[in-house]
Amino acid sequence: MTKIPYKTYLSENELPKAWYNVRADMKEQHAPMLHPGTLQPVSVADLEPVFCTELAKQELDETNRYIEIPEEIRNFYKMYRPSPLVRAYCLEEALGTPAHIYYKFEGNNTSGSHKLNSAIAQAYYAKEQGLKSLTTETGAGQWGTALSMACGYFGLDLRVYMVKVSAQQKPYRKAVMETYGATVIPSPSDTTEAGRKILAEFPDTNGSLGCAISEAVEAAVATDKCRYVLGSVLNQVLLHQSIIGLESKAAMEKLEEYPDVIIGCAGGGSNLGGLIAPFMGDKLTGKANPYFIAVEPASCPSLTRGVYGYDFCDTGKVTPLAKMYTLGSGFMPSSNHAGGLRYHGMSPIVSKLYHDGYLDEARAVEQTKVFEAATQFAKVEGILPAPESAHAIRVAIDEALACKETGEEKTILFGLTGTGYFDMAAYMAFHEGSMADYIPTDAELQKGFAGMPKID
Amino acid sequence: MTKIPYKTYLSENELPKAWYNVRADMKEQHAPMLHPGTLQPVSVADLEPVFCTELAKQELDETNRYIEIPEEIRNFYKMYRPSPLVRAYCLEEALGTPAHIYYKFEGNNTSGSHKLNSAIAQAYYAKEQGLKSLTTETGAGQWGTALSMACGYFGLDLRVYMVKVSAQQKPYRKAVMETYGATVIPSPSDTTEAGRKILAEFPDTNGSLGCAISEAVEAAVATDKCRYVLGSVLNQVLLHQSIIGLESKAAMEKLEEYPDVIIGCAGGGSNLGGLIAPFMGDKLTGKANPYFIAVEPASCPSLTRGVYGYDFCDTGKVTPLAKMYTLGSGFMPSSNHAGGLRYHGMSPIVSKLYHDGYLDEARAVEQTKVFEAATQFAKVEGILPAPESAHAIRVAIDEALACKETGEEKTILFGLTGTGYFDMAAYMAFHEGSMADYIPTDAELQKGFAGMPKID
């Protein structure tokens, strides 16, 4: 009998009723976000011109362990959640490993990735506040797609600043967002001062997430009944994404399993932070001791080669400053094929947990190795992974192969954040052998660090 | 409270244990398939050189009402089935209709369409018979993608003859199949005699499904331990696809609903035949009287403008002859954007049911109207439909709007066969206003009819 990937679904009744706020269990909080003008810790009032009020509150909430998920968001979640936890029997067999490999598959909604978990929440709070429109940025296009769907659902207008190189590489991503009713603007653009400034300085720039953020924030502030929303990095996003980890943990409990190793790809940290949250809670409260691995691209190595310090979240330096692992907000990552992982910084929560040793390890991987893993996985497990997700697959396979060497029956859990249907140009490049690996030199990194603000 | 599309999921235990063979309940069988050489009805022995033995038996089975689904296929089905039956509350609200609109969503597996239901069955029987490889053709690429996944899963080699215009329009579809391990050959090609002959006569041809079938059949017969498989038209395929209808019926029973109108898009008839099968059984046995509508593109109108007679299933005239509604196997459909509906003929079962008045109506729709419906649907229901599926959406919306006029609370069920992630070029053409409608002239149709064999 051929083995099949075995899915464990929770019932609709087992859908979590509250998000988990890992900050409530952290021994020490990350350093506060600072106002870019005063360099003082920001308050809800400081954030309100940019963010929805409820989301600004969530951003600064260090104490509430559980935050109830509003009924309308839960109803929407029920369209595609609980998402499946899959035992990768076919992959285990192909590798000949004694390890048990599980993945939480977040690509089974029509936006194709985990981003919808936070998009629908953010659109909901905007609607509740009586707003008419939102602005955001997108890299690979997963966040933009998810938010377009969410805004379509709630009848909100949406402007998406899309990193220029992504808009060029992925015209179909743009078309999907437009089909859902969004306006997509390649960034940098001449629609904002931030964009015009960057274009004047670097007319041939590919754009970056940091730059697109500057434009989206500027556009939101300049528009009536409009706010800015972000798909990663922020505490509120990690809060919403905790549903990934909560469901994973509940499903594993049903199987009487507990992960020894938990692996997530990390760009801004939304998936990784959400996946590990409740397991990290166990670690912080001494209930268990799983080993956490963050996987990032060697071409944009904020955790493995960045510095831990205060930096802007955007290139135009209009956002608050966060203390995080960063390559410097001026760092322009190469146009590798995992657009969702091309961000100069890292979630302050993830950064703090890594700095304090609770997040055990960060590993940088090269993209040809990532696509090798993606292709191997697709053939045996039948899911075509997004390049971002394939970073986690790469390390899960490596860990499982290590178990084969040692004979250890480790239980490995990784996050399969999305599908790669819009990344076929990258798959083609891989098949044709034309995919290049890129690792920034120390000198290139130093240039990025040099532009950072000097704040202790 | 904003309404949400409401999904009814059957439990895994409610997954059907047998396919339903509607032929067992038909008052009269369709005329037999004829051997292309002898013009005599084909036997299992005649079909065996081309088809797997078990599938050849299914093809000719007129008597067994239920055919057990082998355990390994059921296990595979459990990865993505039962598929959701969705109440389209948001669409109903947007239309202001009193109708209840339901759709059976078959796009929630990683191949993106209903084609996987038959692909996994056909690959399973091939594996059981000890075969090493399969050949097939694909138009839009949905069947090729599904079969690539299925062959990858069972370790079978696969050659896919892909209609040339589709291969050009959809390089990414090709890349997906290759990622799953298949070899993709644009058709017509110089790898077969059939292909070379067509290329010599029409060097600039876009290709057609009929032509790709000729090549795939020839290649299968010429290869050791290889057989040919087809993703539509055949009785065996409709049998496997009956799982769509069986699940739909069971889910509607749970909701104490029964459809007044059932709508499916129809190319070769695999989705339509499968969706309506058990409801048609009710009609044939006098238990209920739902109204069935087949929807086809105005550019390839086999049911609405074709003739009912014996014809070849392929352009090269190497396949058996089937009695069906057809535009003639030499008909070259225009390169419209619903590649899955560009076939000259129609399933013999569907044809017979239509001819005898059990399938109540066929409706031809133009593609700009189809994309209008697709875009409207995507915005409110959050699913980006395949162009093929959007044909059914178009008519479902029209029927629901008619209910608004009359005040009737009809229950409408339609098949949402797949997602449109690989059809964004078509969506872009629609957004930009550059999409054209094409309706063949009577003279063009007469040319197709003239090439048909003269058999009563």
Coordinates of C-alpha atoms in Angstrom, one line a residue, chain B residues 89-445:
Chain B
Y89 CA -24.5 33.8 0.4
C90 CA -22.3 36.7 -0.7
L91 CA -23.2 36.3 -4.4
E92 CA -26.9 36.0 -3.5
E93 CA -26.6 39.2 -1.6
A94 CA -24.8 41.0 -4.4
L95 CA -27.4 39.9 -6.9
G96 CA -30.4 40.6 -4.6
T97 CA -31.8 37.2 -5.6
P98 CA -34.2 35.1 -3.6
A99 CA -32.6 32.0 -5.2
H100 CA -30.3 29.7 -3.0
I101 CA -27.1 29.4 -4.9
Y102 CA -24.8 26.5 -4.1
Y103 CA -21.5 25.5 -5.7
K104 CA -19.5 22.3 -5.4
F105 CA -15.9 23.6 -5.3
E106 CA -13.4 21.2 -6.9
G107 CA -10.5 23.6 -7.0
N108 CA -9.3 23.0 -3.4
N109 CA -6.7 20.4 -4.2
T110 CA -3.2 21.2 -5.3
S111 CA -3.7 20.4 -8.9
G112 CA -6.5 23.0 -8.9
S113 CA -9.3 21.2 -10.5
H114 CA -11.7 18.3 -10.6
K115 CA -9.4 16.4 -13.0
L116 CA -7.5 14.8 -10.1
N117 CA -10.6 12.6 -9.3
S118 CA -10.1 10.6 -12.5
A119 CA -6.3 11.1 -12.8
I120 CA -5.5 9.3 -9.6
A121 CA -7.9 6.5 -10.5
Q122 CA -6.4 6.0 -13.9
A123 CA -2.8 6.1 -12.6
Y124 CA -3.8 3.6 -9.9
Y125 CA -5.1 1.0 -12.4
A126 CA -2.1 1.5 -14.6
K127 CA 0.2 0.9 -11.6
E128 CA -1.9 -2.2 -10.7
Q129 CA -1.5 -3.6 -14.1
G130 CA 2.3 -3.3 -13.9
L131 CA 2.7 -0.5 -16.5
K132 CA 5.7 1.8 -16.5
S133 CA 4.4 4.8 -18.3
L134 CA 1.4 6.7 -19.6
T135 CA 0.7 9.2 -22.3
T136 CA -2.1 11.8 -22.5
E137 CA -3.0 15.1 -24.0
T138 CA -4.0 18.4 -22.3
G139 CA -5.6 21.5 -23.4
A140 CA -5.8 24.2 -20.7
G141 CA -3.4 22.1 -18.7
Q142 CA -5.6 21.1 -15.8
W143 CA -5.8 17.5 -16.8
G144 CA -2.0 17.3 -17.5
T145 CA -1.3 18.9 -14.1
A146 CA -3.6 16.5 -12.3
L147 CA -2.2 13.4 -14.1
S148 CA 1.4 14.6 -13.5
M149 CA 0.7 14.7 -9.8
A150 CA -1.0 11.3 -9.9
C151 CA 1.9 9.7 -11.9
G152 CA 4.5 11.4 -9.6
Y153 CA 2.6 9.8 -6.7
F154 CA 2.7 6.3 -8.2
G155 CA 6.1 6.6 -9.8
L156 CA 4.9 6.3 -13.4
D157 CA 6.6 8.1 -16.3
L158 CA 4.3 10.5 -18.2
R159 CA 4.4 12.2 -21.6
V160 CA 1.9 15.0 -22.0
Y161 CA 1.0 16.2 -25.5
M162 CA -0.1 19.8 -24.8
V163 CA -2.1 21.7 -27.4
K164 CA 0.5 24.1 -28.9
V165 CA -1.4 27.3 -28.4
S166 CA -1.9 26.4 -24.7
A167 CA 1.8 25.5 -24.3
Q168 CA 2.6 29.0 -25.7
Q169 CA 0.0 30.9 -23.7
K170 CA 0.7 29.0 -20.5
P171 CA 4.5 28.3 -20.2
Y172 CA 3.9 28.1 -16.4
R173 CA 1.4 25.3 -16.7
K174 CA 4.1 23.4 -18.6
A175 CA 6.6 24.2 -15.8
V176 CA 4.2 22.8 -13.2
M177 CA 3.9 19.5 -15.0
E178 CA 7.6 19.3 -15.4
T179 CA 8.1 20.0 -11.7
Y180 CA 5.9 17.0 -11.0
G181 CA 8.2 15.0 -13.3
A182 CA 6.2 14.8 -16.6
T183 CA 7.6 15.4 -20.1
V184 CA 5.6 18.0 -21.9
I185 CA 5.5 18.0 -25.7
P186 CA 3.7 20.8 -27.6
S187 CA 1.3 19.3 -30.1
P188 CA 1.3 18.9 -33.1
S189 CA 4.9 17.7 -32.8
D190 CA 7.3 15.8 -35.0
T191 CA 7.5 12.9 -32.5
T192 CA 4.6 11.1 -34.1
E193 CA 3.3 10.3 -37.5
A194 CA 0.0 11.9 -36.7
G195 CA 1.8 15.1 -35.6
R196 CA 4.0 15.2 -38.6
K197 CA 1.1 14.7 -41.0
I198 CA -0.9 17.6 -39.4
L199 CA 2.2 19.8 -39.4
A200 CA 2.8 19.1 -43.1
E201 CA -0.8 20.1 -44.0
F202 CA -1.1 23.0 -41.5
P203 CA 2.4 24.2 -40.5
D204 CA 0.9 27.2 -38.6
T205 CA -1.8 25.3 -36.7
N206 CA -2.5 26.2 -33.1
G207 CA -3.1 22.5 -32.5
S208 CA -6.3 21.1 -30.9
L209 CA -7.3 18.5 -28.4
G210 CA -8.3 16.2 -31.2
C211 CA -4.8 16.4 -32.7
A212 CA -3.1 16.0 -29.3
I213 CA -5.1 12.8 -28.7
S214 CA -4.0 11.3 -32.0
E215 CA -0.3 11.8 -31.0
A216 CA -0.8 10.5 -27.4
V217 CA -2.5 7.4 -28.6
E218 CA 0.1 6.7 -31.2
A219 CA 2.9 7.2 -28.7
A220 CA 1.3 4.9 -26.2
V221 CA 0.8 2.0 -28.6
A222 CA 4.4 2.3 -29.8
T223 CA 5.8 2.1 -26.3
D224 CA 6.3 -1.0 -24.1
K225 CA 4.3 -1.2 -20.9
C226 CA 2.6 2.0 -21.7
R227 CA -1.0 3.0 -22.2
Y228 CA -3.0 6.1 -23.1
V229 CA -5.3 7.9 -20.7
L230 CA -7.9 10.6 -21.3
G231 CA -9.2 13.2 -19.0
S232 CA -12.8 13.6 -20.3
V233 CA -15.4 12.3 -22.8
L234 CA -15.0 8.6 -21.9
N235 CA -17.5 6.7 -19.8
Q236 CA -14.8 5.7 -17.3
V237 CA -14.0 9.4 -16.7
L238 CA -17.6 10.3 -16.0
L239 CA -17.8 7.3 -13.7
H240 CA -14.9 8.6 -11.6
Q241 CA -16.2 12.1 -11.7
S242 CA -19.6 10.9 -10.3
I243 CA -18.0 11.4 -6.9
I244 CA -18.7 15.2 -7.4
G245 CA -22.4 14.6 -7.7
L246 CA -22.5 11.9 -5.0
E247 CA -20.9 14.3 -2.5
S248 CA -23.1 17.2 -3.6
K249 CA -26.2 15.2 -3.2
A250 CA -25.2 13.9 0.3
A251 CA -24.3 17.4 1.4
M252 CA -27.5 18.9 0.1
E253 CA -29.5 16.2 1.9
K254 CA -27.9 17.3 5.2
L255 CA -29.1 20.8 4.5
E256 CA -32.5 19.5 3.5
E257 CA -32.1 21.1 0.1
Y258 CA -32.5 19.6 -3.4
P259 CA -31.5 21.5 -6.5
D260 CA -34.2 22.7 -8.8
V261 CA -31.5 23.7 -11.4
I262 CA -28.1 22.0 -11.9
I263 CA -25.6 23.8 -14.1
G264 CA -22.2 22.6 -15.3
C265 CA -19.7 23.7 -17.9
A266 CA -19.2 21.2 -20.7
G267 CA -16.1 20.6 -22.8
G268 CA -15.8 16.9 -23.1
G269 CA -18.4 16.4 -20.4
S270 CA -16.3 15.1 -17.5
N271 CA -17.4 17.6 -14.9
L272 CA -20.9 18.0 -16.1
G273 CA -21.5 14.3 -16.4
G274 CA -20.0 13.7 -12.9
L275 CA -21.9 16.5 -11.2
I276 CA -25.3 15.6 -12.6
A277 CA -24.9 11.8 -12.4
P278 CA -26.8 10.9 -9.2
F279 CA -29.4 13.7 -9.8
M280 CA -29.9 12.3 -13.3
G281 CA -30.4 8.9 -11.7
D282 CA -33.2 10.4 -9.6
K283 CA -34.7 11.8 -12.8
L284 CA -34.4 8.6 -14.7
T285 CA -36.0 6.6 -11.9
G286 CA -38.7 9.1 -11.3
K287 CA -37.6 10.2 -7.8
A288 CA -37.1 13.9 -8.7
N289 CA -37.1 16.2 -11.7
P290 CA -34.3 18.7 -11.5
Y291 CA -33.6 20.9 -14.6
F292 CA -30.1 20.4 -16.1
I293 CA -28.2 23.0 -18.0
A294 CA -25.0 22.3 -19.9
V295 CA -22.9 25.5 -20.6
E296 CA -20.5 25.6 -23.5
P297 CA -18.5 28.4 -25.1
A298 CA -20.1 30.1 -28.1
S299 CA -16.8 29.6 -29.9
C300 CA -17.0 25.8 -29.6
P301 CA -20.7 24.9 -29.5
S302 CA -20.9 21.1 -29.9
L303 CA -24.2 20.7 -28.1
T304 CA -26.0 23.8 -29.4
R305 CA -24.8 23.8 -33.0
G306 CA -23.2 20.4 -33.5
V307 CA -24.7 17.3 -35.1
Y308 CA -25.5 14.1 -33.3
G309 CA -23.7 11.3 -35.1
Y310 CA -20.7 9.0 -35.2
D311 CA -17.3 10.7 -35.2
F312 CA -13.7 10.2 -34.4
C313 CA -12.5 11.4 -31.0
D314 CA -9.3 12.7 -32.5
T315 CA -8.1 14.6 -35.6
G316 CA -5.9 11.8 -36.9
K317 CA -8.8 9.3 -36.9
V318 CA -6.9 6.6 -35.0
T319 CA -9.4 6.3 -32.1
P320 CA -12.6 4.4 -32.0
L321 CA -15.7 6.2 -33.2
A322 CA -18.3 7.4 -30.8
K323 CA -21.8 8.6 -31.4
M324 CA -22.0 12.1 -29.9
Y325 CA -22.7 15.7 -30.5
T326 CA -19.8 16.9 -32.6
L327 CA -18.5 19.8 -34.7
G328 CA -16.4 17.3 -36.7
S329 CA -13.0 16.0 -35.6
G330 CA -11.4 18.4 -38.1
F331 CA -13.0 21.5 -36.5
M332 CA -10.2 23.8 -35.3
P333 CA -11.6 25.9 -32.5
S334 CA -10.5 29.5 -32.1
S335 CA -7.9 30.1 -29.4
N336 CA -10.3 31.4 -26.8
H337 CA -9.3 31.5 -23.1
A338 CA -11.2 28.4 -21.9
G339 CA -8.8 25.8 -23.3
G340 CA -10.6 23.1 -21.4
L341 CA -13.7 23.6 -23.4
R342 CA -12.2 23.6 -26.8
Y343 CA -13.1 20.0 -27.9
H344 CA -15.0 19.2 -31.0
G345 CA -17.1 16.4 -29.5
M346 CA -19.0 15.6 -26.3
S347 CA -19.2 12.6 -24.0
P348 CA -21.5 9.9 -25.5
I349 CA -23.4 9.7 -22.2
V350 CA -24.0 13.4 -22.0
S351 CA -24.9 13.5 -25.7
K352 CA -27.4 10.7 -25.4
L353 CA -29.0 12.2 -22.3
Y354 CA -29.3 15.5 -24.1
H355 CA -30.6 14.0 -27.3
D356 CA -33.3 12.1 -25.3
G357 CA -34.3 15.2 -23.4
Y358 CA -33.1 14.2 -19.9
L359 CA -30.4 16.8 -20.0
D360 CA -32.9 19.7 -20.4
E361 CA -30.9 22.5 -22.0
A362 CA -27.6 23.5 -23.5
R363 CA -26.6 27.1 -23.5
A364 CA -23.7 28.7 -25.4
V365 CA -22.1 31.8 -23.8
E366 CA -19.6 34.4 -25.0
Q367 CA -16.3 34.7 -23.2
T368 CA -16.5 38.4 -22.3
K369 CA -19.8 37.7 -20.5
V370 CA -18.1 34.7 -18.9
F371 CA -15.2 36.9 -17.6
E372 CA -17.7 39.5 -16.3
A373 CA -19.3 36.7 -14.2
A374 CA -15.9 35.4 -13.1
T375 CA -14.7 38.8 -11.9
Q376 CA -18.0 39.5 -10.1
F377 CA -17.8 36.1 -8.4
A378 CA -14.1 36.5 -7.4
K379 CA -14.8 39.8 -5.7
V380 CA -17.7 38.6 -3.5
E381 CA -16.9 34.9 -3.0
G382 CA -13.1 35.2 -2.8
I383 CA -12.4 32.4 -5.3
L384 CA -10.7 33.1 -8.5
P385 CA -12.4 30.8 -10.9
A386 CA -10.9 29.0 -14.0
P387 CA -12.4 30.3 -17.2
E388 CA -14.0 27.0 -17.8
S389 CA -15.8 27.0 -14.4
A390 CA -16.8 30.6 -15.1
H391 CA -19.1 29.4 -17.9
A392 CA -21.2 27.8 -15.2
I393 CA -21.0 30.8 -13.0
R394 CA -22.3 33.0 -15.9
V395 CA -25.5 30.9 -16.3
A396 CA -26.0 30.5 -12.5
I397 CA -26.0 34.3 -12.2
D398 CA -28.4 34.6 -15.1
E399 CA -30.7 32.0 -13.5
A400 CA -30.5 33.7 -10.2
L401 CA -31.3 37.1 -11.8
A402 CA -34.3 35.5 -13.5
C403 CA -35.5 34.4 -10.0
K404 CA -35.2 38.0 -8.9
E405 CA -37.6 38.9 -11.7
T406 CA -40.1 36.2 -10.9
G407 CA -39.6 36.1 -7.1
E408 CA -39.0 32.4 -7.3
E409 CA -36.8 30.9 -4.5
K410 CA -35.1 28.3 -6.7
T411 CA -32.3 26.2 -5.4
I412 CA -29.4 26.4 -7.9
L413 CA -26.4 24.1 -7.9
F414 CA -23.4 24.6 -10.1
G415 CA -20.0 23.0 -10.5
L416 CA -17.0 25.2 -9.7
T417 CA -14.5 22.9 -11.3
G418 CA -11.2 24.8 -10.7
T419 CA -9.1 27.8 -10.0
G420 CA -7.8 30.3 -12.5
Y421 CA -4.3 31.0 -11.2
F422 CA -2.8 30.0 -14.6
D423 CA -5.3 32.0 -16.6
M424 CA -4.3 35.5 -15.5
A425 CA -3.3 36.5 -19.1
A426 CA -7.0 36.0 -19.9
Y427 CA -8.1 38.1 -16.9
M428 CA -5.6 40.8 -17.9
A429 CA -7.1 40.8 -21.5
F430 CA -10.5 41.2 -20.0
H431 CA -9.5 44.0 -17.6
E432 CA -7.8 45.8 -20.5
G433 CA -10.8 45.4 -22.8
S434 CA -8.8 43.5 -25.4
M435 CA -10.7 40.3 -25.1
A436 CA -12.6 39.3 -28.2
D437 CA -15.6 37.1 -28.7
Y438 CA -15.6 34.6 -31.5
I439 CA -18.6 32.8 -32.9
P440 CA -17.9 30.4 -35.8
T441 CA -20.0 31.0 -38.9
D442 CA -22.3 28.4 -40.3
A443 CA -19.9 27.9 -43.2
E444 CA -17.1 27.2 -40.8
L445 CA -19.2 24.6 -39.0

